[in-house]
Each structure stands twice: as structure tokens, then as C-alpha cells.
GROMACS .gro file of C-alpha atoms in nm:
model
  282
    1UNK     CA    1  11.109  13.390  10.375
    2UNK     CA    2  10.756  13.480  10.229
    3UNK     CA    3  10.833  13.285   9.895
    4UNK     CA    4  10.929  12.963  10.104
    5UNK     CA    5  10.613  13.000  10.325
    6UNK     CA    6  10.452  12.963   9.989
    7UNK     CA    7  10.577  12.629   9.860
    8UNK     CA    8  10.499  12.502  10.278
    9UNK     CA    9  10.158  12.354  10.352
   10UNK     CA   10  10.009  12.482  10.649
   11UNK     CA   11   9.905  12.142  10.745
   12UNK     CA   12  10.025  12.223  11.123
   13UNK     CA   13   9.739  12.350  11.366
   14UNK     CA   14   9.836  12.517  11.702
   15UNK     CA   15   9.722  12.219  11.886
   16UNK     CA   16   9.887  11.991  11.685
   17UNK     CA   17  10.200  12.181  11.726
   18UNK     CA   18  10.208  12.231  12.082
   19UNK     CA   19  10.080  11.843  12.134
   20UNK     CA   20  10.390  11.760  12.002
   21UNK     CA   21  10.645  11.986  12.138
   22UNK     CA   22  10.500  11.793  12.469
   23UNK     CA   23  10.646  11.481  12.387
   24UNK     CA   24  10.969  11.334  12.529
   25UNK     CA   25  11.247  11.283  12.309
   26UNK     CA   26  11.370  10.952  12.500
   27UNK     CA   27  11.180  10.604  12.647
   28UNK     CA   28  11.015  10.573  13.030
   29UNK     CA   29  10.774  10.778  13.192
   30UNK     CA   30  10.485  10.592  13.143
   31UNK     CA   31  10.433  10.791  12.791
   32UNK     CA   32  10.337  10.561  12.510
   33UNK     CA   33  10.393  10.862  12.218
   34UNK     CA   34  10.778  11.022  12.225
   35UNK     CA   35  10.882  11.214  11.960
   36UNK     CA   36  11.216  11.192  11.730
   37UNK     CA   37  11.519  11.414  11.726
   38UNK     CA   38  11.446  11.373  11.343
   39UNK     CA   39  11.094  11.511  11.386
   40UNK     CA   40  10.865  11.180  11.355
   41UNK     CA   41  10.651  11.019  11.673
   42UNK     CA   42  10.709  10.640  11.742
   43UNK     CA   43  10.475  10.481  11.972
   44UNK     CA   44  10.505  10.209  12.279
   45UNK     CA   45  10.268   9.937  12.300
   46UNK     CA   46  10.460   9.735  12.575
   47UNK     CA   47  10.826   9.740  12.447
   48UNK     CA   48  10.772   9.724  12.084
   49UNK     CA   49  10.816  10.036  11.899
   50UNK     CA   50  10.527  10.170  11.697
   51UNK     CA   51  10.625  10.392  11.362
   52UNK     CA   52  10.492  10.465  11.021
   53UNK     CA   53  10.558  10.453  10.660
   54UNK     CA   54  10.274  10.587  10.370
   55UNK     CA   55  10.240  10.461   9.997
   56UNK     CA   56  10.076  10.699   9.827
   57UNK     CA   57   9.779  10.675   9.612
   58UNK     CA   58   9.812  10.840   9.252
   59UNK     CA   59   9.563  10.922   9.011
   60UNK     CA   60   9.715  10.754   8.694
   61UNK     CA   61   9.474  10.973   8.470
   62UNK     CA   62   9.711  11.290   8.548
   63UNK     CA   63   9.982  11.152   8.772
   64UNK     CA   64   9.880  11.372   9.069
   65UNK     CA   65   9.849  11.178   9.426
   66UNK     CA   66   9.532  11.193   9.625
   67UNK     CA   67   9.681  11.074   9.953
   68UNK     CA   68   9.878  10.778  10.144
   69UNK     CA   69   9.807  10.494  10.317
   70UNK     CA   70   9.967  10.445  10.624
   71UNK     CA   71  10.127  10.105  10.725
   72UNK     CA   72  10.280   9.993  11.040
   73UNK     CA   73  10.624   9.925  11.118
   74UNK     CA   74  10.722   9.758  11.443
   75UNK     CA   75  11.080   9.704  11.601
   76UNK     CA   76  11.061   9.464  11.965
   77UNK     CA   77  11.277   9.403  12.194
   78UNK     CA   78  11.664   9.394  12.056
   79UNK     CA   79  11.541   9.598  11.775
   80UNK     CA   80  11.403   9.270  11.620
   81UNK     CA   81  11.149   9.330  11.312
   82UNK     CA   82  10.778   9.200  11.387
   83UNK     CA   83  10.505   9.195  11.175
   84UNK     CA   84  10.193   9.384  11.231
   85UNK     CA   85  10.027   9.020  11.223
   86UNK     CA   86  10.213   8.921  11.471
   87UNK     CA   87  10.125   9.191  11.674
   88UNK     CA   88   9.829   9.210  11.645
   89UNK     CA   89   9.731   8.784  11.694
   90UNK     CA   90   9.932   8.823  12.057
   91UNK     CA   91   9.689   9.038  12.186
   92UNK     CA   92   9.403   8.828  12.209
   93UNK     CA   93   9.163   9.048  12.447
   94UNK     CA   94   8.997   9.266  12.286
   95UNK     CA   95   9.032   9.553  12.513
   96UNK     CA   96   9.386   9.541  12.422
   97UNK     CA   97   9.351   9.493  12.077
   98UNK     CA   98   9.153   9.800  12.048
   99UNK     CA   99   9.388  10.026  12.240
  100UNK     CA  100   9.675   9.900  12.015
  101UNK     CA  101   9.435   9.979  11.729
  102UNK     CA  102   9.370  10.308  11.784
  103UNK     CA  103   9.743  10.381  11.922
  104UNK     CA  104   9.920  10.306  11.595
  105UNK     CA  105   9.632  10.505  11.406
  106UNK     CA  106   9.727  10.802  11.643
  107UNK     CA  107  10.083  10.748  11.527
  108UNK     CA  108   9.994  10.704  11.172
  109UNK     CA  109   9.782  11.067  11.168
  110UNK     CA  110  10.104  11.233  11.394
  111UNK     CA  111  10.329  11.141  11.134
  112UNK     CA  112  10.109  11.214  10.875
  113UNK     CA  113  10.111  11.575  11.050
  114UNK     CA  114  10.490  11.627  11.099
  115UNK     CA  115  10.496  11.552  10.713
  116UNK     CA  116  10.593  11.830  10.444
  117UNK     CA  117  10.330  11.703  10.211
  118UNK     CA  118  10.009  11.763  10.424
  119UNK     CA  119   9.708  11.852  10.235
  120UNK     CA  120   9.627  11.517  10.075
  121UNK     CA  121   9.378  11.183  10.237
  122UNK     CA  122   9.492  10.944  10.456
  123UNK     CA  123   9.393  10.597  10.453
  124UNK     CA  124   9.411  10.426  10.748
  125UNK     CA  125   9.351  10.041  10.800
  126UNK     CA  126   9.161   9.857  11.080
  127UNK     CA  127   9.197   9.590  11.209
  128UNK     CA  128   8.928   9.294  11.146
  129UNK     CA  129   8.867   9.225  11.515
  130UNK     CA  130   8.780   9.546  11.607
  131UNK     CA  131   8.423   9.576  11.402
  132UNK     CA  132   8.325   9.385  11.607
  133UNK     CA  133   8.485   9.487  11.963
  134UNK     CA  134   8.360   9.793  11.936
  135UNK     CA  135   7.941   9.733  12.022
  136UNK     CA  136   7.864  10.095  11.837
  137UNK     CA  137   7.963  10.425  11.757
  138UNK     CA  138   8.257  10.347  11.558
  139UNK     CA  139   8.508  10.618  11.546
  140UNK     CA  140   8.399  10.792  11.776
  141UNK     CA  141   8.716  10.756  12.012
  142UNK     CA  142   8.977  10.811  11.697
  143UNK     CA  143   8.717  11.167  11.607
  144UNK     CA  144   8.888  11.284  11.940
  145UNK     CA  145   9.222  11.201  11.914
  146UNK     CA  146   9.215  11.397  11.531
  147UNK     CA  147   8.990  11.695  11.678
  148UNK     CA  148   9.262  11.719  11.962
  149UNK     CA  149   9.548  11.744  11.708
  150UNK     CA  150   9.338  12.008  11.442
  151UNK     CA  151   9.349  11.772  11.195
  152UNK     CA  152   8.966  11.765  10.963
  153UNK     CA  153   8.814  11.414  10.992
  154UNK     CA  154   8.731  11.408  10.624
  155UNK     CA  155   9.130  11.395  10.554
  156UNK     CA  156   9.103  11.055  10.657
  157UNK     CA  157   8.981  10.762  10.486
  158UNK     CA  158   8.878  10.407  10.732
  159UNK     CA  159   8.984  10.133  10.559
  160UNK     CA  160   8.795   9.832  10.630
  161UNK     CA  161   8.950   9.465  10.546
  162UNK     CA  162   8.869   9.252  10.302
  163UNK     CA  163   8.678   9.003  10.533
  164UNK     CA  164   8.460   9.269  10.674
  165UNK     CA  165   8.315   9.292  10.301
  166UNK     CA  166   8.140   8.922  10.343
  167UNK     CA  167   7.968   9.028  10.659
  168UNK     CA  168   7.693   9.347  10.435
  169UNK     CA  169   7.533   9.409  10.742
  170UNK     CA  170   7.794   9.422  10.994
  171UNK     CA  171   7.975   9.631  10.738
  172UNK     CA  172   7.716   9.856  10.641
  173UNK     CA  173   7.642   9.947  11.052
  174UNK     CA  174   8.015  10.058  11.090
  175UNK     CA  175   8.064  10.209  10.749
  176UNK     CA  176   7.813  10.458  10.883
  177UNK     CA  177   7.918  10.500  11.232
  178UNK     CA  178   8.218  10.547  11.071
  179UNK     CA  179   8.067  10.859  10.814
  180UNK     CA  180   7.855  11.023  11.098
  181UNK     CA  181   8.184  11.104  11.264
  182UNK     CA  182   8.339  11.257  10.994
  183UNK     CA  183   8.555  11.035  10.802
  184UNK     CA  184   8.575  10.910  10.447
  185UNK     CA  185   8.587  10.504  10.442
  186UNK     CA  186   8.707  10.238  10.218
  187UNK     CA  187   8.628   9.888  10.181
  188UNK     CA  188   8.810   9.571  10.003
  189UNK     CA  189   8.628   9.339   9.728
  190UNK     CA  190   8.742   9.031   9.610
  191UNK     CA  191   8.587   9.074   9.289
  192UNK     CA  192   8.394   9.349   9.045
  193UNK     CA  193   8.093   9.071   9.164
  194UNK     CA  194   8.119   9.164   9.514
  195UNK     CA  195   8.080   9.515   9.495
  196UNK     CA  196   7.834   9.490   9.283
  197UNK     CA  197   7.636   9.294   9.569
  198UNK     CA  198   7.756   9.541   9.805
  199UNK     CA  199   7.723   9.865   9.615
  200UNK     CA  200   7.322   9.921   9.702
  201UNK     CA  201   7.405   9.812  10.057
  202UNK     CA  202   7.739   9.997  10.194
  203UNK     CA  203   7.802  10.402  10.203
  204UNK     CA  204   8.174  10.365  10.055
  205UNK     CA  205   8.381  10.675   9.905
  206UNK     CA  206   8.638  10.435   9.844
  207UNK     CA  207   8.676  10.078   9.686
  208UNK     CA  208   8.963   9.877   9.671
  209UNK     CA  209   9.049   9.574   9.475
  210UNK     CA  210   9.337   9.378   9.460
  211UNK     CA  211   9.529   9.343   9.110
  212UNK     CA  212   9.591   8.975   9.141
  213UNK     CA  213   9.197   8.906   9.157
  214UNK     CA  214   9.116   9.185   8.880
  215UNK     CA  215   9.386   9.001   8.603
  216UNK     CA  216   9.300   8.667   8.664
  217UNK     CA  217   9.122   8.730   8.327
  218UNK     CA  218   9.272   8.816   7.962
  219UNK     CA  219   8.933   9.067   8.003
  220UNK     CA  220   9.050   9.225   8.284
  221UNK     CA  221   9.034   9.533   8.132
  222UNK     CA  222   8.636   9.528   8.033
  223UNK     CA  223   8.599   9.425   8.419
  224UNK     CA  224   8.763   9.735   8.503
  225UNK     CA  225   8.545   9.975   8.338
  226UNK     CA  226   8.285   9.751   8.448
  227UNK     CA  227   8.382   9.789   8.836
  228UNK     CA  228   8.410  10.130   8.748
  229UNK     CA  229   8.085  10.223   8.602
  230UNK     CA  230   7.923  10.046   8.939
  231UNK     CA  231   8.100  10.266   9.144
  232UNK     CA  232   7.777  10.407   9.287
  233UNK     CA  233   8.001  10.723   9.298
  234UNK     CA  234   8.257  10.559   9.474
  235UNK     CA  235   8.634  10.598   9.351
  236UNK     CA  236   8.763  10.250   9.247
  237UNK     CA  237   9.172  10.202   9.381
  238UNK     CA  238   9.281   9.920   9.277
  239UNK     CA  239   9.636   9.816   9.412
  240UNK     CA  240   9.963   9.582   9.444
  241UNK     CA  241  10.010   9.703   9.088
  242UNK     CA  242  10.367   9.600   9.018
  243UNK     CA  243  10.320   9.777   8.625
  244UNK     CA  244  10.138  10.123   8.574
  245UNK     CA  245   9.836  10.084   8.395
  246UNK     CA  246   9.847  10.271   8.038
  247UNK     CA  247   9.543  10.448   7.862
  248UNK     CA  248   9.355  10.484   8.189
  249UNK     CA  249   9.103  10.839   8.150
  250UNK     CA  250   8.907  10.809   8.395
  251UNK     CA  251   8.953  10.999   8.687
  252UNK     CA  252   8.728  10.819   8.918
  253UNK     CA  253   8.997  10.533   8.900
  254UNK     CA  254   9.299  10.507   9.135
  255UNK     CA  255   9.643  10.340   9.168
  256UNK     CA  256   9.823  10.203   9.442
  257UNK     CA  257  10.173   9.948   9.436
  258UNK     CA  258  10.495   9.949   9.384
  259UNK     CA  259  10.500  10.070   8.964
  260UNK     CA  260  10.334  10.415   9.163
  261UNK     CA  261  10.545  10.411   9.476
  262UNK     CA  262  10.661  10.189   9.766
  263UNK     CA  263  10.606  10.257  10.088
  264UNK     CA  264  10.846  10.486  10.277
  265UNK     CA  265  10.880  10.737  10.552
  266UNK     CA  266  10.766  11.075  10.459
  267UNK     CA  267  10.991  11.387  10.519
  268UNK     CA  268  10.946  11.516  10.887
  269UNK     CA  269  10.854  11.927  10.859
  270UNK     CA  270  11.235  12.077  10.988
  271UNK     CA  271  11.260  12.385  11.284
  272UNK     CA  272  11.342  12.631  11.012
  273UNK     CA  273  10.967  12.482  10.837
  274UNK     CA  274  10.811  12.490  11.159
  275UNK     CA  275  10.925  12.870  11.204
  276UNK     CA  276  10.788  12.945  10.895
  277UNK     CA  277  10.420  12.764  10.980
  278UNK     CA  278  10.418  12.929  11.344
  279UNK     CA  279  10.455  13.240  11.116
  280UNK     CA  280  10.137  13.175  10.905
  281UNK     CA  281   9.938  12.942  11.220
  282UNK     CA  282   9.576  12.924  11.141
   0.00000   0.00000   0.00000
């Protein structure tokens, strides 16, 4: 039993563990989490069901993955497929757009939880509208919901749209509301230009950039290592890759499409796992 415990991370706290063996298994109640038989947590926003799937993030350098970011999946009524646009554009108040925010980023980091693989980042995206819903003090509510479930803020990475990255200021205010609570963030550039603008201005750990706007070029791969060498420190991702990049040494650079995974469930942690973690709790 000992040498499985070993290949197990303990990624389960007590509270996290005991939050979840609180949730229903079926609909009603009132309850917008319920858990699985399988071991994942779904969420209710009004009839539609709420659930997650994670692409990871590699680091082509050495092949090793650095974490996942979480998408959402969304069945309605009938079990009909909806996008998270879709969503998301029907509720126009932004009270409600910021509780459905924050509920499928609590389903995101549950899932994330009931997941073998455990010890790596999660990136979670949010939604445009909400910078600037929320007055101030961004992240503050989501630093409760992940202290309440054990899990360490700097595990996860805010990921910030790529519109948010034309409004510096606005940007900059929640990038650090977003840090003094705890949590690595990530923003989206257009272009090796824009960050370069942005670079002196925003505190990001993280900088995406789309492959489609970095091979426009037949020198795409000079603007690489130039993006890269502006990093200001920051780890340049850059993503949709349909091919894996070859002859890529620098470690500070990061991979994310389908050539380096698609997005998927991840393996819910069994009984006979959780056994074993209640064994070794922290």
C-alpha cells in the first residue's frame, strides 16, 4: 500500500475532502455543486450543467507539463450542447454574470482537485465583462472559495482575455488585485509589439500569444526569441499550436494546442486513492 501512496499526489486537503463528500450525488435541493458517481463535480447555473475539461501546458524544452487550463463544458436542457459564449452573452446583468463566473471557476478548481495529477498550475480564464463588474479587489471572492477547499492560491494562474490587454490601465489595476490575493496571472497579446508596450506596465507571470498571429511571418521564429527575451521575466505560452515546435531550449517558453494535447477530462482520484490520501492527509 506504502509503494502506491508513493506514486499518489497528496493534492487532497481535509477540507477539500470533506467539502466534497457533502455534495449530493443527484439534481434539486437548491444545491448548485453535486458531485459524480464517477468522482467529478458538475455545477447548476439555472438548468444548464456546468463541467470541466483541462489542456495541459507542456514545456517543449523537456516535455514535462507545468499545468492545465481549464475550459468549460455546458449541457442545457435535453442534454443539448451550448457554448460558453452563449452562456455567458444571455446573462446580461452583471450580478449574474459574475456569479456564473466565479461558479464555473469553483468547478474548474474542484475538478482540478478530484484529479490524480494534482501538483501542477491551473489556468483559469475570466470572463471580459467581469474586469470591469467587479469595482476592486479582484479575487478576492474566488481567494475564499480556494482557501475553503485547501487548495494554495499560487497553484492558480488568472487568465485575462485578449481584449483586456488594450485597456494598460484597467489591466494593470486588476492584474494586481489579482497578485495581492495570491494568484499567478496571465494575459493575451496580439502581437510580440503589444507586450512589448505592456511589459513595463502589467505584473504578468504569464504571457500568451496566439500561433496564428506569431506565423503570420516567414520570421516568426526571430519574433519568438524576440517575445521571449522581453519577457520581463514572464514565461511566454504561446498556443493553438496544431505542430510541436522543434529546436526550442529555452525553458522560459511554453506550449499549448492540440500537437501537445487536446482538451479532455482528467482522471477523477478512485475510493481505493482516496483511502490511500486519508492515510497520508496533511
Amino acid at each position: 500500500m506504502e509503494d502506491q501512496a508513493d506514486g499518489v499526489q497528496p493534492a487532497l486537503a481535509q477540507r477539500a475532502r470533506a467539502f466534497l463528500d457533502r455534495l449530493p450525488l443527484g439534481r434539486g435541493g437548491g444545491r448548485q455543486l453535486r458531485r459524480l458517481s464517477e468522482g467529478g463535480v458538475v455545477g447548476d447555473w439555472f438548468g444548464c450543467e456546468l463541467s470541466s475539461v483541462f489542456q495541459p501546458i507542456v514545456r517543449p524544452a523537456d516535455g514535462s507539463t507545468i499545468g492545465y487550463e481549464a475550459y468549460l463544458r455546458i449541457l442545457g436542457s435535453g442534454e443539448r450542447a451550448l457554448s460558453p459564449w452563449a452562456l455567458f452573452s444571455s446573462n446580461a446583468d452583471d450580478d449574474r454574470l459574475v456569479a456564473l463566473d466565479r461558479l464555473a471557476r469553483t468547478v474548474h478548481a474542484l475538478n482540478f482537485l478530484v484529479s490524480v495529477e494534482g501538483d501542477g498550475l491551473l489556468f483559469l480564464n475570466v470572463h471580459g465583462r467581469l474586469l470591469a463588474a467587479v469595482s476592486s479587489d479582484h479575487g478576492a471572492a474566488f481567494r475564499k472559495v480556494v482557501d475553503a477547499l485547501g487548495l494554495p492560491p499560487e497553484r492558480i494562474v488568472i487568465e485575462t482575455p485578449l481584449e483586456a490587454s488594450s485597456q494598460p490601465d484597467l489591466l494593470a489595476f486588476v492584474l494586481r488585485n489579482y497578485r495581492n490575493n495570491g494568484f499567478q496571472v496571465a494575459i493575451n497579446v496580439e502581437s510580440p509589439m503589444q507586450w512589448q508596450t505592456l511589459s513595463g506596465l502589467v505584473p504578468a507571470q504569464f504571457v500568451k500569444i496566439d500561433s496564428a498571429r506569431l506565423f503570420i511571418a516567414e520570421d516568426w521564429q526571430a519574433r519568438l526569441g524576440w517575445l521571449v527575451s522581453l519577457r520581463e521575466r514572464a514565461n511566454v505560452v504561446v498556443t493553438r499550436l496544431e505542430h510541436k515546435l522543434d529546436g526550442v531550449p529555452d525553458e522560459a517558453l511554453l506550449a499549448q494546442g492540440y500537437a501537445y494535447g487536446l482538451p479532455a477530462p482528467r482522471a477523477a482520484i478512485t475510493r481505493a486513492e482516496r483511502y490511500v490520501l486519508d492515510r497520508f492527509a496533511f
